[in-house]
Coordinates of C-alpha atoms in Angstrom, one line a residue:
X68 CA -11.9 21.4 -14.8
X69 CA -13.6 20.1 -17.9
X70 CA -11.8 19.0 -20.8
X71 CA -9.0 19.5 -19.1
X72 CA -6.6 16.3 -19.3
X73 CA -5.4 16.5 -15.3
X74 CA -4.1 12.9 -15.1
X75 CA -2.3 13.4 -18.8
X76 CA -0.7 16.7 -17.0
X77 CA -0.1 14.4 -13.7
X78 CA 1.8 11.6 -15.6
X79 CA 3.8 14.7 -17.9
X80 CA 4.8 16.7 -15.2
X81 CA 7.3 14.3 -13.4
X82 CA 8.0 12.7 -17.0
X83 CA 9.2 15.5 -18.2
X84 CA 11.0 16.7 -14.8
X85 CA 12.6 13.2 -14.6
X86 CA 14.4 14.5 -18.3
X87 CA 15.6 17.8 -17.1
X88 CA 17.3 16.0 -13.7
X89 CA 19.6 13.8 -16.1
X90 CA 20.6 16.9 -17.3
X91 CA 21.8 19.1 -14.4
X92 CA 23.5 19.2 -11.9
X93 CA 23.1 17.4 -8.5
X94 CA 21.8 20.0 -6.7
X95 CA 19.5 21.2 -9.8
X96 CA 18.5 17.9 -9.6
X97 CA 17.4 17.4 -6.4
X98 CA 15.4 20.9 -6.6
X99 CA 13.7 19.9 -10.0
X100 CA 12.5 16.6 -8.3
X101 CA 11.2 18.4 -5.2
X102 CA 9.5 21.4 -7.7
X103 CA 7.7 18.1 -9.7
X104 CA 6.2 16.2 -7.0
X105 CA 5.5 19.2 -4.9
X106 CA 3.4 20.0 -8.5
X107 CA 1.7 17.5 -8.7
X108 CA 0.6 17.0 -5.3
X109 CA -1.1 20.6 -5.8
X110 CA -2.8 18.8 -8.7
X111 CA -4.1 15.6 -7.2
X112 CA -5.1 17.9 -4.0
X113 CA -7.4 20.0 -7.0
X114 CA -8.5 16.7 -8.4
X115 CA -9.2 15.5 -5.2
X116 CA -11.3 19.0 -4.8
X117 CA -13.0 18.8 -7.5
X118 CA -14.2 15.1 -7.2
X119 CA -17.7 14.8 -7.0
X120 CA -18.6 12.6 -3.9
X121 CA -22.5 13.5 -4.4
X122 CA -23.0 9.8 -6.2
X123 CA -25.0 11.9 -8.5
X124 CA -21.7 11.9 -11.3
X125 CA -20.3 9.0 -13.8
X126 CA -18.7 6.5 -11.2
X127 CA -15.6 7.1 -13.4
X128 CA -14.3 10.8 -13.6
X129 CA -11.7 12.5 -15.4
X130 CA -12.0 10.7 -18.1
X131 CA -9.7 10.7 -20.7
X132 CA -10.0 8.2 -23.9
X133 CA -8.2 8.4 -27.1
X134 CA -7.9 5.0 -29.1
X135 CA -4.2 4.5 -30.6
X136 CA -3.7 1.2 -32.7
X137 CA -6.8 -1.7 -32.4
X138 CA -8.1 -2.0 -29.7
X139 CA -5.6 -0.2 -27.3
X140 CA -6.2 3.1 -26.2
X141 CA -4.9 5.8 -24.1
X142 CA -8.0 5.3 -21.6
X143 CA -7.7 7.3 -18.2
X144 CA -10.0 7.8 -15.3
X145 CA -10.5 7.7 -11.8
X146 CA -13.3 6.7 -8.9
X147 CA -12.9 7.2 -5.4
X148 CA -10.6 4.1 -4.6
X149 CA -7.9 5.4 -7.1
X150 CA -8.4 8.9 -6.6
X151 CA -7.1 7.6 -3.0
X152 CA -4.3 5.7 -3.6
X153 CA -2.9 8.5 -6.4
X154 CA -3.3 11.3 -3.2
X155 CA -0.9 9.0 -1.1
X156 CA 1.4 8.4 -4.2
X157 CA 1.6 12.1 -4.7
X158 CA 1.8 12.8 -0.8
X159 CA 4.7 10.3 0.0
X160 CA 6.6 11.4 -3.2
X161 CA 8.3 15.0 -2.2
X162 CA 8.9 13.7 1.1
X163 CA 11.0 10.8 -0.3
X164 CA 12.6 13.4 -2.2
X165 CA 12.9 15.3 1.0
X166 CA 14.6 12.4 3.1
X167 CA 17.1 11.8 0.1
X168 CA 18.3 15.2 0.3
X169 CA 21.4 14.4 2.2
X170 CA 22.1 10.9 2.9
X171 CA 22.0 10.4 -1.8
X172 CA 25.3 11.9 -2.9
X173 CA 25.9 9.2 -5.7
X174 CA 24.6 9.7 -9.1
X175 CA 22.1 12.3 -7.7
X176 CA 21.2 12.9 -11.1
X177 CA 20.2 9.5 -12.0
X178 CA 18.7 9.0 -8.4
X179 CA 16.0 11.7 -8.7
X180 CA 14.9 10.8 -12.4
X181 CA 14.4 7.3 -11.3
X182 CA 12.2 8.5 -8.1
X183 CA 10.4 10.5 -10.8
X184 CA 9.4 7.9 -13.1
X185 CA 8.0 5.4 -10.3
X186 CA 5.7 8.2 -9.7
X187 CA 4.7 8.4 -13.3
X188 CA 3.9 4.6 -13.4
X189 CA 2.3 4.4 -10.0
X190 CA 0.0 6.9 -10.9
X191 CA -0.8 5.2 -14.8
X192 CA -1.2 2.0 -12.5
X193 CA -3.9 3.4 -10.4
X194 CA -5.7 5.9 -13.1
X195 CA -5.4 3.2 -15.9
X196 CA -8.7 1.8 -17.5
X197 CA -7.2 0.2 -20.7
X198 CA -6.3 -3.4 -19.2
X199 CA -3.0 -3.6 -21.6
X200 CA -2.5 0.1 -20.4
X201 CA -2.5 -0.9 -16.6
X202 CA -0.5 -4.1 -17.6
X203 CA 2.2 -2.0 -18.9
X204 CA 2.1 0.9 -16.2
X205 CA 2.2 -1.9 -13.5
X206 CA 4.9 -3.9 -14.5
X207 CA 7.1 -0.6 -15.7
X208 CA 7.3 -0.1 -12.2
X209 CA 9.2 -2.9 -11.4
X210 CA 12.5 -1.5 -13.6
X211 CA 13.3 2.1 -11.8
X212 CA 13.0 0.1 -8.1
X213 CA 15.3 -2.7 -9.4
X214 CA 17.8 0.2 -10.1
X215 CA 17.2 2.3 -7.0
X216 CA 17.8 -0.8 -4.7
X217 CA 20.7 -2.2 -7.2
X218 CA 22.7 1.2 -7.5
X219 CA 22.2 3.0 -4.4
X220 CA 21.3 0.4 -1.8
X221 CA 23.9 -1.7 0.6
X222 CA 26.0 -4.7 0.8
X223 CA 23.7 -7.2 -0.4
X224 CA 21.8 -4.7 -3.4
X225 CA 22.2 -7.4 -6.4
X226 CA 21.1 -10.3 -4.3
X227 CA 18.1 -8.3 -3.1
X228 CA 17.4 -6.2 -6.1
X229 CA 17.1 -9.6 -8.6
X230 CA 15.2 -11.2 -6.0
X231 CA 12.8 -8.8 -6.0
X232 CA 12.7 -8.4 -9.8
X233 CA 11.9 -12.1 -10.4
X234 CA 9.7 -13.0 -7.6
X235 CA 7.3 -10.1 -8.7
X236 CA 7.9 -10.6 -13.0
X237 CA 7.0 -14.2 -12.8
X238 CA 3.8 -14.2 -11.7
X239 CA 3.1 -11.3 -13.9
X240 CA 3.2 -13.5 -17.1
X241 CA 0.3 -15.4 -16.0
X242 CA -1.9 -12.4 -15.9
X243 CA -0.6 -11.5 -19.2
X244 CA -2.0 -14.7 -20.1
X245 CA -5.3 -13.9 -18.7
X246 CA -5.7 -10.9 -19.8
X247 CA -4.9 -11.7 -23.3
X248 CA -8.1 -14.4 -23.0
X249 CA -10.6 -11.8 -21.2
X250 CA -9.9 -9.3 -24.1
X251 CA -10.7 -11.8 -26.7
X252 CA -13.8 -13.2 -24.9
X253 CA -15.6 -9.8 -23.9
X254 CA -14.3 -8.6 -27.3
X255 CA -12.9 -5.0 -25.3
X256 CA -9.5 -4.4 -22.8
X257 CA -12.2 -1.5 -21.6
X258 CA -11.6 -1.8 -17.6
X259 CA -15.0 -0.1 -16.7
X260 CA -17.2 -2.4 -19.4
X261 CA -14.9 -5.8 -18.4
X262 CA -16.0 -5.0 -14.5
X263 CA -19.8 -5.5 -15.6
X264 CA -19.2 -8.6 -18.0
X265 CA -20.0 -11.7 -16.5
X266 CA -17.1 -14.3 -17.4
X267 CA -18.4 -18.2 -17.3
X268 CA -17.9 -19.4 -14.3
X269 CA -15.8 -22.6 -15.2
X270 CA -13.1 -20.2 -16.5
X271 CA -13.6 -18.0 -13.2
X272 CA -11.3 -19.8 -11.2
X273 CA -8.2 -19.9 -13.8
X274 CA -8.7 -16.1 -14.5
X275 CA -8.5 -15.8 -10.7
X276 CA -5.6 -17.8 -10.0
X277 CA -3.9 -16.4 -12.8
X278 CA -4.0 -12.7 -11.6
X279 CA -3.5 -14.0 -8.0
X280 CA -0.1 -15.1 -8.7
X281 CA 0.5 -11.5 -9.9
X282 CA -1.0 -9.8 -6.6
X283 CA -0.3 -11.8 -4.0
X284 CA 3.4 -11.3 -4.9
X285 CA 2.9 -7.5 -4.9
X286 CA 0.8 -7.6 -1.7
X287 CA 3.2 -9.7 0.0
X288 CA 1.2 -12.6 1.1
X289 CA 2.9 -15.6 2.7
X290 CA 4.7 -17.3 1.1
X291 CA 5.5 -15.5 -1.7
X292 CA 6.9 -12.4 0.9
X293 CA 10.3 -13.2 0.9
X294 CA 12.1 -11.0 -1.2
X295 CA 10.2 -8.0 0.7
X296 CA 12.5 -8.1 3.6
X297 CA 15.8 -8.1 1.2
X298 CA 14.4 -5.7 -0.5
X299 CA 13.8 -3.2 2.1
X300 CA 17.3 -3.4 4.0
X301 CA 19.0 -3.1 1.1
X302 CA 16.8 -0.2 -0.4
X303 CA 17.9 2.8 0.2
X304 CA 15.8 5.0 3.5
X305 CA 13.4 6.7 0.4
X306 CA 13.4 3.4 -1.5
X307 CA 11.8 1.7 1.3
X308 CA 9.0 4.5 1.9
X309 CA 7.9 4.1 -1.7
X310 CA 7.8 0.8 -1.4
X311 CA 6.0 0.1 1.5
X312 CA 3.8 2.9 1.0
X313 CA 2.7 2.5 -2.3
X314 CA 4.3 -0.5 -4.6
X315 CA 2.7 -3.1 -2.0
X316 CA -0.2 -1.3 -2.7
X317 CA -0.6 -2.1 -6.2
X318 CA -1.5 -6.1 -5.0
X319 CA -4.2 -4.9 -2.7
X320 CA -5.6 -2.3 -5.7
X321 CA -5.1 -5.1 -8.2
X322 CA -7.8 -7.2 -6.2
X323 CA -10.1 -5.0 -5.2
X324 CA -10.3 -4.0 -9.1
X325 CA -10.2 -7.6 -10.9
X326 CA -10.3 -9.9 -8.7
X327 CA -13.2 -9.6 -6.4
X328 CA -15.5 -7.5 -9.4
X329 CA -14.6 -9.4 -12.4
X330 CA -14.4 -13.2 -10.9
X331 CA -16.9 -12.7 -8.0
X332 CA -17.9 -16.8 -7.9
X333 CA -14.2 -17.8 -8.3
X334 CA -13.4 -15.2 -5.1
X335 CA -16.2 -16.8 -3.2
X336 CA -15.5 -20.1 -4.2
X337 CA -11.0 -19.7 -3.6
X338 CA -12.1 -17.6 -0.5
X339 CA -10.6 -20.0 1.9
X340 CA -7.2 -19.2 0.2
X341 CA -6.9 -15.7 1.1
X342 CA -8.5 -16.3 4.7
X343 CA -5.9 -19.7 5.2
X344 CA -2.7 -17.0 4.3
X345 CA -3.6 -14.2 5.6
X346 CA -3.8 -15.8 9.3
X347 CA -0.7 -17.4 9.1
X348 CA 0.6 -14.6 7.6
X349 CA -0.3 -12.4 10.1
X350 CA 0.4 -14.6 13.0
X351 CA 3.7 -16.2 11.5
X352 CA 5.5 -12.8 10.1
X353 CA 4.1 -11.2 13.4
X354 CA 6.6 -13.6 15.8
X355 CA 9.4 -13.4 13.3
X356 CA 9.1 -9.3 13.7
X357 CA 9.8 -9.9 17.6
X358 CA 13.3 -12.0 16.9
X359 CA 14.6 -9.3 14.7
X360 CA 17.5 -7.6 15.6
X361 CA 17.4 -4.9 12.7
X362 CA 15.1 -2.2 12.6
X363 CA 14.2 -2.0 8.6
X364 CA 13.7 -5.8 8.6
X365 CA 11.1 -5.8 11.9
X366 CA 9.4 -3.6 10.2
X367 CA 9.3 -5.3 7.1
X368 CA 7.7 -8.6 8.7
X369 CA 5.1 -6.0 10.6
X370 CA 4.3 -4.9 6.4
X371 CA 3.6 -8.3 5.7
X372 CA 1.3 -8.9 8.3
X373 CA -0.7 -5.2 8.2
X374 CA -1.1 -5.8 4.3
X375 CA -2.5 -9.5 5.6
X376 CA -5.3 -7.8 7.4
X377 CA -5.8 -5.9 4.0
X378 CA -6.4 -9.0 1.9
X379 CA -8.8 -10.8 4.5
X380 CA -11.0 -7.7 4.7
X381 CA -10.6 -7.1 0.7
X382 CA -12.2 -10.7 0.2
X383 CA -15.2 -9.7 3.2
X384 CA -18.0 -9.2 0.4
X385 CA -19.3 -5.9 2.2
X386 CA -18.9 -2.6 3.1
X387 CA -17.0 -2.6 6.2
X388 CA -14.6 -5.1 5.2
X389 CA -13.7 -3.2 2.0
X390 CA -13.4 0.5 3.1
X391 CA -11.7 -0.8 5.9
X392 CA -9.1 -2.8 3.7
X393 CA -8.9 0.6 1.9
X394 CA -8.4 2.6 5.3
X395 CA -5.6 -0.1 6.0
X396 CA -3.8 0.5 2.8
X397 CA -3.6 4.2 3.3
X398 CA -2.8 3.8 6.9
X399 CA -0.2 1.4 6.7
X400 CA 1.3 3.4 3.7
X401 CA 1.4 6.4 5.7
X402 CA 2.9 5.0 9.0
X403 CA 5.5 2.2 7.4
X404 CA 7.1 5.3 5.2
X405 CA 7.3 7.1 8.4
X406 CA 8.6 4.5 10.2
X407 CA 11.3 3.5 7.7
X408 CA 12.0 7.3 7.7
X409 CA 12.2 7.4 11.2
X410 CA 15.1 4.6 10.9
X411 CA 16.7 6.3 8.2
X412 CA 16.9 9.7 10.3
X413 CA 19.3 7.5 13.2
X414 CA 21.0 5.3 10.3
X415 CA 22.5 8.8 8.7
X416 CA 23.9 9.7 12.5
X417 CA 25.2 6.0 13.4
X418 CA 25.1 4.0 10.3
X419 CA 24.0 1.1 12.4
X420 CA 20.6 -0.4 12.5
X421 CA 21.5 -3.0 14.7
X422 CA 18.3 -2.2 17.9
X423 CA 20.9 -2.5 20.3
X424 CA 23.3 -0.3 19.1
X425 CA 20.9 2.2 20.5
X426 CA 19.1 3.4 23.4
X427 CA 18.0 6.2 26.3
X428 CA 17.6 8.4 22.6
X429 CA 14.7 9.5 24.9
X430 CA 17.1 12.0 26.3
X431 CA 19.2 13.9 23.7
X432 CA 16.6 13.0 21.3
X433 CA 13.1 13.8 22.6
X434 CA 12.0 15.4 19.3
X435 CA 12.5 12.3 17.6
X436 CA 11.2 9.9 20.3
X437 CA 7.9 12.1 20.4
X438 CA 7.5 11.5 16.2
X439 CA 8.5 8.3 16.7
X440 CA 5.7 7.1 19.4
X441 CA 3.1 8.5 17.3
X442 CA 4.1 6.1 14.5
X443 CA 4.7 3.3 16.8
X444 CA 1.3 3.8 18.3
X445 CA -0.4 4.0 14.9
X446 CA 1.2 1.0 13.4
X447 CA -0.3 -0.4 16.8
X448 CA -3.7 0.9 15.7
X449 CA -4.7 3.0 18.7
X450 CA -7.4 4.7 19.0
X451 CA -7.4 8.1 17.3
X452 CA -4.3 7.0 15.0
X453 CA -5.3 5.9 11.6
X454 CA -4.2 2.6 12.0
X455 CA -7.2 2.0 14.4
X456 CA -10.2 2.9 11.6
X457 CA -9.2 0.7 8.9
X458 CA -8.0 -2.7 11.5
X459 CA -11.6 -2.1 13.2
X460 CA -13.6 -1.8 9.9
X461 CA -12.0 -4.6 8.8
X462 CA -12.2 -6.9 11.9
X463 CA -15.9 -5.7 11.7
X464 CA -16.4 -6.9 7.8
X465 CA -14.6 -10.3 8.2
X466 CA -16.1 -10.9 11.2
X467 CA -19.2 -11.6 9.1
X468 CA -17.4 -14.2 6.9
X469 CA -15.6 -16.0 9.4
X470 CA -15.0 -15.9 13.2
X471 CA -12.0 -18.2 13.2
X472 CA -10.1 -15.4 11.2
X473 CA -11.6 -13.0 13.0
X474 CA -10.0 -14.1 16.1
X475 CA -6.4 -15.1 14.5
X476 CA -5.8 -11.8 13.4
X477 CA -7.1 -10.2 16.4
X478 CA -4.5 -12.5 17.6
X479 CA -1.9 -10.8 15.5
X480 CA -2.5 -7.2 16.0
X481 CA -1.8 -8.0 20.0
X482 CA 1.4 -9.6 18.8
X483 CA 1.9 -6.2 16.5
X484 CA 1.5 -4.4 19.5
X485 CA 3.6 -6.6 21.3
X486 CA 7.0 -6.1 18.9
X487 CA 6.5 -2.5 18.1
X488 CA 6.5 -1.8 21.9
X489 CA 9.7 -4.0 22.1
X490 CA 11.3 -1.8 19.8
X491 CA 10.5 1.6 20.8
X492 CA 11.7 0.6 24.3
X493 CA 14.9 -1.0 23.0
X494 CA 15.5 1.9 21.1
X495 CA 14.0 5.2 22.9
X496 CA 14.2 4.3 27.0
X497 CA 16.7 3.1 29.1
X498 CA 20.4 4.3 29.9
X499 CA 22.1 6.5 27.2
X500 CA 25.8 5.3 27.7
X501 CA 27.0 4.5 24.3
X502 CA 29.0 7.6 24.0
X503 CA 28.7 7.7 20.0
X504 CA 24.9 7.4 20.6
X505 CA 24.9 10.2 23.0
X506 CA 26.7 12.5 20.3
X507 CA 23.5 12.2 17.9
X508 CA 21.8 15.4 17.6
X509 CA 18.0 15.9 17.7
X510 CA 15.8 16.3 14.6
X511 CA 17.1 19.0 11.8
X512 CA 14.5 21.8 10.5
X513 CA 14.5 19.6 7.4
X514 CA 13.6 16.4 9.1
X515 CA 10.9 17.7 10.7
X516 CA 9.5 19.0 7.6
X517 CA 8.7 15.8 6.2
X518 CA 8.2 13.8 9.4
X519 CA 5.0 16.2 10.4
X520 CA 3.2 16.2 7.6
X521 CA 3.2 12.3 7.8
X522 CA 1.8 12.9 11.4
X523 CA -0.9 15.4 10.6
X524 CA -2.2 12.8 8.3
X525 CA -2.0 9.9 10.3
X526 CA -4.2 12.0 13.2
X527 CA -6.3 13.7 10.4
X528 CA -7.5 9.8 9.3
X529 CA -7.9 9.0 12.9
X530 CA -9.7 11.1 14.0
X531 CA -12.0 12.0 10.9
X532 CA -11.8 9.3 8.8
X533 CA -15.1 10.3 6.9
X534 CA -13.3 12.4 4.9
X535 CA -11.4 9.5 3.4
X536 CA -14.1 6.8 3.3
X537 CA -16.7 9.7 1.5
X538 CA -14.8 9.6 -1.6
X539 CA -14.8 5.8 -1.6
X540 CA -18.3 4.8 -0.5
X541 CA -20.1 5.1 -3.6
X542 CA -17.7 3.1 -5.2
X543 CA -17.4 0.5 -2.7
X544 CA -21.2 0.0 -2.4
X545 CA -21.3 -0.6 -6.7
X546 CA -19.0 -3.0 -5.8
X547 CA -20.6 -5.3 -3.3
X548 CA -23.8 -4.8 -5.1
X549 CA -22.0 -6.6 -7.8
X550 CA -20.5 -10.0 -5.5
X551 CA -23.4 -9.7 -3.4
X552 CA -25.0 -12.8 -5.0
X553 CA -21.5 -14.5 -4.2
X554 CA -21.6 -13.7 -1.0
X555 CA -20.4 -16.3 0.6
X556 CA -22.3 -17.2 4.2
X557 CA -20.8 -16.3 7.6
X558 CA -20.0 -18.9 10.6
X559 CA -20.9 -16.1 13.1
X560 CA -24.4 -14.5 11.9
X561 CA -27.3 -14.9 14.4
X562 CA -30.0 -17.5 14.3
X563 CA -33.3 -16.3 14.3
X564 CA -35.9 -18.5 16.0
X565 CA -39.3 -18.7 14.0
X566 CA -41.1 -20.3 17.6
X567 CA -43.6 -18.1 18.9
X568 CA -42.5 -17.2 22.7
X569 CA -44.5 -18.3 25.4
X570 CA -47.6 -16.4 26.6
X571 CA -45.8 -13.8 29.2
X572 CA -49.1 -14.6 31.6
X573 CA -49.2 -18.2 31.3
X574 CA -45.3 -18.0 32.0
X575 CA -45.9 -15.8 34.9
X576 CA -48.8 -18.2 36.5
X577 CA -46.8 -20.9 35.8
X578 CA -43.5 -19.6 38.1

């Protein structure tokens, strides 16, 4: 594959696809939106082939560079931790098409160009190494989602769509800010050179609280989560999957390539910020899941708190803590799409999703309840589920840093465990007597189709995970080799005594 421009061809293909759909008709549509993302899917599983994981290539492959006015370039490239994050863009996308098959019969058209472009910009956002580039791609993204939850979402779409427009532009214009410094002091916008330039300290912290008002909005982290449960009631069923599995990603992606690398004293030295919000978050959004009374918003809160557990072992300064962050990322955006697809499958049959409007689905629904449990249980993080690997790996790195936050969201996965349980029960056992929810058929051929891939995955990462962490290690390990000297010390490491023990015969005599 050398010389040949795959990510260009990645970002073209669905560009170009998104074109044709405004011009046909809405079936055309939907099967030029399908034929695009089920194209380039092919191409990140070659790219994903042909990634060297031997640690003996460049850190940065694919690379594509071609300079266009000054100093901004179309620069390109990938390491392990994108090359990641782009296979579960390109994964999630046909499927979204896939769920919107049916259930989008407004302004098809328009629906499945718009679908199309977040894919285009989620993938510049992840394979961008031009910092005005990645600027650009990242905020793009905010524009088709603001439509797709403003056009084709429900009561309250305007409310939640400029909510979440503003809450995540605003802090956006501070990273401008600091971006526009960073280029002018290391004299490039190069993303590979500015990740090896050592900014002065005193301007560390700025630079860091600059881009963390960007991120932490993306991510969500408490308090700044607000608009995240608006946004996904309103969002349309394939709205929500892209959200949750990949636009809340861009927060975690945008620390683990900035943040922690580029301001590595400023991340040790703000560290207790990120520890402070991620427990509440996780403990806080964790007890407002198990008051919810709609499904899409319960497992909204259960987003903010999984994504919690991302940041804390983001900011663990080693190798556990990071590839399990990563591990949590792709977890959660594997399990949270299914899950919102799983409420989106009994929404088209009830138009309800009220939890008690259901129950006993266990009965004329036992194809659904099965798909269902494994996503339950996964979100839960049981063993063999992906959602195990990546909490563990992280519990394991932050457990280093701090035991207090170690034990918080410990604390909060048992309360995860807690409302997910609730919820499957409410939902799945008990009496079927609603006569309107006894009518509901089982799972269509078509639902099936992009429910079990989902579930493949989310086994395949539980229960070999290596194949996910190999492409990352290398990458991860360049990057605590970098903040190692910030490490910051942990609360729970093991005090070795320098007194010599006592002789073992003197000790004996002496009993």
């Amino acid at each position: 594959m050398n010389g040949i421009p795959i990510l260009s061809i990645m970002l073209l293909v669905p560009m170009v696809a998104a074109l044709a759909c405004l011009y046909a008709s809405a079936g055309n549509a939907r099967r030029i939106a399908l034929g695009a993302t089920l194209l380039d899917l092919a191409l990140g599983a070659l790219m994903w082939a042909q990634f060297d994981v031997s640690g003996a290539a460049p850190q940065w492959q694919f690379v594509e560079f071609h300079p266009i006015f000054g100093r901004f370039a179309w620069a390109l490239g990938i390491d392990g931790i994108a090359l990641m994050l782009i296979m579960l863009t390109v994964f999630l996308m046909p499927i979204c098409i896939a769920a919107s098959w049916q259930s989008i019969q407004k302004r098809v058209p328009e629906y499945m160009a718009l679908f199309l472009v977040v894919e285009v910009l989620m993938i510049g956002t992840f394979s961008a190494q031009d910092l005005f580039l990645f600027y650009i791609f990242f905020e793009a993204g905010l524009i088709p989602m603001y439509l797709i939850i403003g056009i084709w979402g429900g009561p309250r779409r305007i409310y939640a769509s400029y909510k979440f427009f503003l809450y995540t532009l605003l802090g956006s214009v501070l990273m401008l800010i600091a971006m526009l410094w960073m280029a002018h002091e290391a004299g490039t916008t190069e993303i590979p050179v500015l990740l090896n330039h050592n900014f002065p300290v005193g301007a560390q912290n700025w630079l860091w609280l600059a881009f963390f008002a960007s991120f932490a909005v993306k991510v969500p982290m408490w308090p700044v989560h607000t608009w995240l449960p608006d946004a996904h009631v309103e969002a349309p069923t394939a709205g929500s999957v892209i959200l949750a599995g990949v636009m809340l990603k861009l927060g975690g992606y945008g620390f683990i390539r900035f943040s922690v690398p580029m301001f590595p004293q400023a991340s040790e030295a703000l560290i207790w910020v990120i520890l402070s919000l991620s427990m509440i978050a996780v403990v806080y959004t964790s007890l407002v899941a198990l008051v919810q009374a709609d499904m899409k918003k319960l497992i909204a809160y259960s987003s903010v708190a999984h994504m919690a557990i991302v940041t804390i072992g983001l900011f663990a300064f080693n190798q556990q803590g990071l590839e399990g962050a990563m591990i949590v990322m792709l977890s959660h955006g594997l399990v949270s799409g299914a899950l919102f697809l799983c409420v989106g499958v009994i929404y088209d049959r009830l138009h309800t999703r009220e939890i008690d409007r259901y129950g006993g689905l266990a009965e004329n629904m036992p194809r659904y309840a099965l798909f269902f449990m494994l996503f339950t249980m996964a979100s839960i993080g049981l063993p063999g589920t992906s959602g195990f690997v990546g909490e563990l790996l992280s519990l394991m790195g932050i457990y280093q840093v701090s035991s207090i936050a170690t034990v918080v969201c410990t604390t909060g996965i048992i309360l995860g465990a807690a409302y997910m349980l609730y919820l499957y029960r409410r939902i799945v056992f008990g009496a079927l007597t609603k006569p309107d929810v006894k009518a509901m058929p089982d799972l269509s051929k078509r639902e099936i189709a992009f429910l079990l891939p989902i579930a493949l995955a989310v086994l395949w990462m539980g229960i070999y995970p290596e194949s996910f962490l190999r492409p990352m290690r290398a990458d991860v390990a360049t990057l605590v080799a970098r903040v190692a000297q910030a490490k910051p010390i942990g609360d729970a490491q093991l005090a070795v005594s320098t007194v010599e023990p006592a002789d073992a015969g003197a000790e004996g005599a002496h009993q």
